[in-house]
Short mmCIF file of C-alpha atoms in Angstrom, two decimals:
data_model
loop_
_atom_site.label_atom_id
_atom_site.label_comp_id
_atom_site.label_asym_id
_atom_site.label_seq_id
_atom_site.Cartn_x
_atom_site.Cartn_y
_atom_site.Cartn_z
CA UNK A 1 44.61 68.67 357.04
CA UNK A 2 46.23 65.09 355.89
CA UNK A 3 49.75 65.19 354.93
CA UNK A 4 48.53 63.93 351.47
CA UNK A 5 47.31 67.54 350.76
CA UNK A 6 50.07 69.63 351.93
CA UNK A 7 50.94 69.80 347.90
CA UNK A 8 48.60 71.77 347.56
CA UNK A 9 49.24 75.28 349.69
CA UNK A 10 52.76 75.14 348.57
CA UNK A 11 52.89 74.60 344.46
CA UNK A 12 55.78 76.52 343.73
CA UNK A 13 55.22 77.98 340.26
CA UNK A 14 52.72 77.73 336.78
CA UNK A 15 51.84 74.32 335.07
CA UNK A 16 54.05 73.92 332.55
CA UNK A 17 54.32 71.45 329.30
CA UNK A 18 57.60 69.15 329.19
CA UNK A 19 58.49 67.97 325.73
CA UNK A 20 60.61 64.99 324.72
CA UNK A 21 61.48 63.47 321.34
CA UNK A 22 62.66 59.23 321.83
CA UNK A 23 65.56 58.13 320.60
CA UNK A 24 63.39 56.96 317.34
CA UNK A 25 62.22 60.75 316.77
CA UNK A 26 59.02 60.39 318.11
CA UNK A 27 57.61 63.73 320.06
CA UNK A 28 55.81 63.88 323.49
CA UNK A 29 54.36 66.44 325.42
CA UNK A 30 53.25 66.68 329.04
CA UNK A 31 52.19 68.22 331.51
CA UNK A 32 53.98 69.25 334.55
CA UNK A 33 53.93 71.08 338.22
CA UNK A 34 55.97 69.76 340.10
CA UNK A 35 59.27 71.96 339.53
CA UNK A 36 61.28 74.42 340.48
CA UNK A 37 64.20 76.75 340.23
CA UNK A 38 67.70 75.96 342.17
CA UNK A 39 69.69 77.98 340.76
CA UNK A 40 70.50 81.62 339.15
CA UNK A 41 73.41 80.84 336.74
CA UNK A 42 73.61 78.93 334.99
CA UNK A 43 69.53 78.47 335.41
CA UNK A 44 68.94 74.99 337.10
CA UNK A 45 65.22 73.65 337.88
CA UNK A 46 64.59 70.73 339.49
CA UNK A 47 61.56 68.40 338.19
CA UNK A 48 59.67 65.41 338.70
CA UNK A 49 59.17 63.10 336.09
CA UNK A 50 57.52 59.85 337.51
CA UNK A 51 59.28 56.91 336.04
CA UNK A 52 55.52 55.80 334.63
CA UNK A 53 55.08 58.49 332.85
CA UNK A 54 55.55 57.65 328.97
CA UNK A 55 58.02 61.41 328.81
CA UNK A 56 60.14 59.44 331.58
CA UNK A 57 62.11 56.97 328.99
CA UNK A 58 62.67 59.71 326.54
CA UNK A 59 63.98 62.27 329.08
CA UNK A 60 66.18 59.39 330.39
CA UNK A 61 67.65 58.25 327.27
CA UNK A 62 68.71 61.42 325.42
CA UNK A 63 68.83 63.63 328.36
CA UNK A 64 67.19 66.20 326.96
CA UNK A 65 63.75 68.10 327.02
CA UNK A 66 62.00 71.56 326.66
CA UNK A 67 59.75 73.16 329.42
CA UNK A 68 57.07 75.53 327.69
CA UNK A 69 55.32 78.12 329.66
CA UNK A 70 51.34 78.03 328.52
CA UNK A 71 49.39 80.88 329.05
CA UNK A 72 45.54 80.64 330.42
CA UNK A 73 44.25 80.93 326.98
CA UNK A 74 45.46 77.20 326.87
CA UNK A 75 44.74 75.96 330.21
CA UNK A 76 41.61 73.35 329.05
CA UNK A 77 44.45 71.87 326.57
CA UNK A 78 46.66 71.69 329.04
CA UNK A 79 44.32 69.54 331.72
CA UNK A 80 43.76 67.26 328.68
CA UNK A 81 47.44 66.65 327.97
CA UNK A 82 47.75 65.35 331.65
CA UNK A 83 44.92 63.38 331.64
CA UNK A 84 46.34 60.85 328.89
CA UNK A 85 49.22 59.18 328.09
CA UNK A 86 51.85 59.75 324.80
CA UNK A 87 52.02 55.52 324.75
CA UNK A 88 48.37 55.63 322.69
CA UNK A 89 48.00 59.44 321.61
CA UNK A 90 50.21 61.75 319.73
CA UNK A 91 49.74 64.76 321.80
CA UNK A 92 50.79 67.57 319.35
CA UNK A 93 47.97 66.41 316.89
CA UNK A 94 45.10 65.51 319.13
CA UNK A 95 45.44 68.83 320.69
CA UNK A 96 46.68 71.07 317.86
CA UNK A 97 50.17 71.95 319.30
CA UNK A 98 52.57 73.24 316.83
CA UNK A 99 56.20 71.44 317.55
CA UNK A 100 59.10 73.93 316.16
CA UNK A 101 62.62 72.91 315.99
CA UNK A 102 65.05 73.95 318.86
CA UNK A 103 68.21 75.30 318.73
CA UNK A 104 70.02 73.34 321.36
CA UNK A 105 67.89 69.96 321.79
CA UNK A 106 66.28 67.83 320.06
CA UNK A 107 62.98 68.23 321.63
CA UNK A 108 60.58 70.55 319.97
CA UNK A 109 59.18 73.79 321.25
CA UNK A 110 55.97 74.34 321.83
CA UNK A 111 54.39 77.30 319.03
CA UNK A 112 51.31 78.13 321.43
CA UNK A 113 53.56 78.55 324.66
CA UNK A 114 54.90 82.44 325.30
CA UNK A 115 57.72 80.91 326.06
CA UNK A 116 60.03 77.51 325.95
CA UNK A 117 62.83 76.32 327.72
CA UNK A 118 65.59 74.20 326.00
CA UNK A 119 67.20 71.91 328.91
CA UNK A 120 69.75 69.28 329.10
CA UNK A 121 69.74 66.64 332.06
CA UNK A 122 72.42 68.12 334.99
CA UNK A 123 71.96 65.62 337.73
CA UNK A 124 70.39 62.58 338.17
CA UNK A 125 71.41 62.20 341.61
CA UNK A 126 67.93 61.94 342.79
CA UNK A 127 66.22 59.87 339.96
CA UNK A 128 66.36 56.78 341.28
CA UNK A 129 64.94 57.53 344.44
CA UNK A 130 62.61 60.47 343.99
CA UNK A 131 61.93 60.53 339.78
CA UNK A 132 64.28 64.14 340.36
CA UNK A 133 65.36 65.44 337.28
CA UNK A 134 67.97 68.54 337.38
CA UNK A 135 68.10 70.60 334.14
CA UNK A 136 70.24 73.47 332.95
CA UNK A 137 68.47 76.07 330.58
CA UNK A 138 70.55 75.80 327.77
CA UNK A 139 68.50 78.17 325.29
CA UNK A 140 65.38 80.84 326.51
CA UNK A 141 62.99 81.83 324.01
CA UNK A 142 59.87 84.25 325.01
CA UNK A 143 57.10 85.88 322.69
CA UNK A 144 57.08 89.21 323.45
CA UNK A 145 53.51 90.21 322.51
CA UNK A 146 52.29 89.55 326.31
CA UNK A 147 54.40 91.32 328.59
CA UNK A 148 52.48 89.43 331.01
CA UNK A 149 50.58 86.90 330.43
CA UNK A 150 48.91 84.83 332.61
CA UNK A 151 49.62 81.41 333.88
CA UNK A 152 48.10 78.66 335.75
CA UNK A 153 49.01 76.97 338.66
CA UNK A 154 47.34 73.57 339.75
CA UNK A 155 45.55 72.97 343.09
CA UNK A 156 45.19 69.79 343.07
CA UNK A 157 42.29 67.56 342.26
CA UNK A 158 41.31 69.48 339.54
CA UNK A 159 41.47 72.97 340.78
CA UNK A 160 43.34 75.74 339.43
CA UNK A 161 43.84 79.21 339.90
CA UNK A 162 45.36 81.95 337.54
CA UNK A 163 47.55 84.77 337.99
CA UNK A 164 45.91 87.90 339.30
CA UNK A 165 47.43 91.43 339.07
CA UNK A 166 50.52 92.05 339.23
CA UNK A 167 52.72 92.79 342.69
CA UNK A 168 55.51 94.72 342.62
CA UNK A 169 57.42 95.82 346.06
CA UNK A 170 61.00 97.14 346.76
CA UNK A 171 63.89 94.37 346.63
CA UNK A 172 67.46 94.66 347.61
CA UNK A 173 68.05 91.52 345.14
CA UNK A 174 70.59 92.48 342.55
#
């Protein structure tokens, strides 16, 4: 298997949108995999944002953002917000996203997600070299309708798969 692919067995969690609003109070959406949690408390995830990306300058600047959760009733929307850029498309229009005001950030929530994640910047230790973006949860919301809704996770190259039943086994986690 080239080393190019490895990506792929090892995805560590769902697709997920990251929103950003510029210092001139424009919105963005995008989409996002590459991410994941580092810590319990407070809740820390680690993401990459590559510095070409158009979300990149906004996240930056005001150090601020919101990851939503999509379920796989949105998953075709999704795809399409990754495949272009918030430079030449307002993403919350084209694709009939509903931005709602945040509590903590400035960012906007995402009304279609089951749930969205207001984060602040943590650590930038690793921008420079990697694009790595640390963010604290500062604010959880979840739509409790779906007590388990289903989520996507990317393959690569196109191919996704979604959550299948659920697993549950004996843990000695508190």
């Amino acid at each position: 298997m080239p080393a190019s692919e490895v990506y792929r067995l090892i995805e560590p969690g769902p697709v997920v949108l990251l929103t950003t609003r510029a210092e001139d109070g424009a919105a963005d959406v995008m989409t996002m995999s590459w991410h994941m949690m580092v810590e319990f408390v407070p809740p820390l995830i680690a993401c990459i944002v590559s510095e070409g990306d158009y979300s990149f300058q906004a996240l930056d600047a005001t150090g601020e953002c919101v990851i939503a959760i999509p379920g796989l009733e949105l998953a075709e929307k999704v795809v399409a917000i990754g495949n272009c850029s918030g430079r030449d498309t307002d993403k919350f229009t084209t694709f009939g996203l509903t931005a709602l005001e945040a509590q903590r950030v400035r960012a906007p929530l995402v009304g279609e997600a089951f749930a969205n994640l207001e984060c602040r910047v943590a650590d930038r230790t690793l921008k420079a070299k990697y694009n790595l973006f640390v963010l604290e949860v500062v604010a959880a919301w979840r739509d409790g309708r779906d007590p388990a809704p289903a989520t996507i996770h990317h393959h690569g190259y196109g191919r996704f798969v979604a959550d299948g039943a659920p697993l549950t086994l004996a843990s000695r986690m508190p």
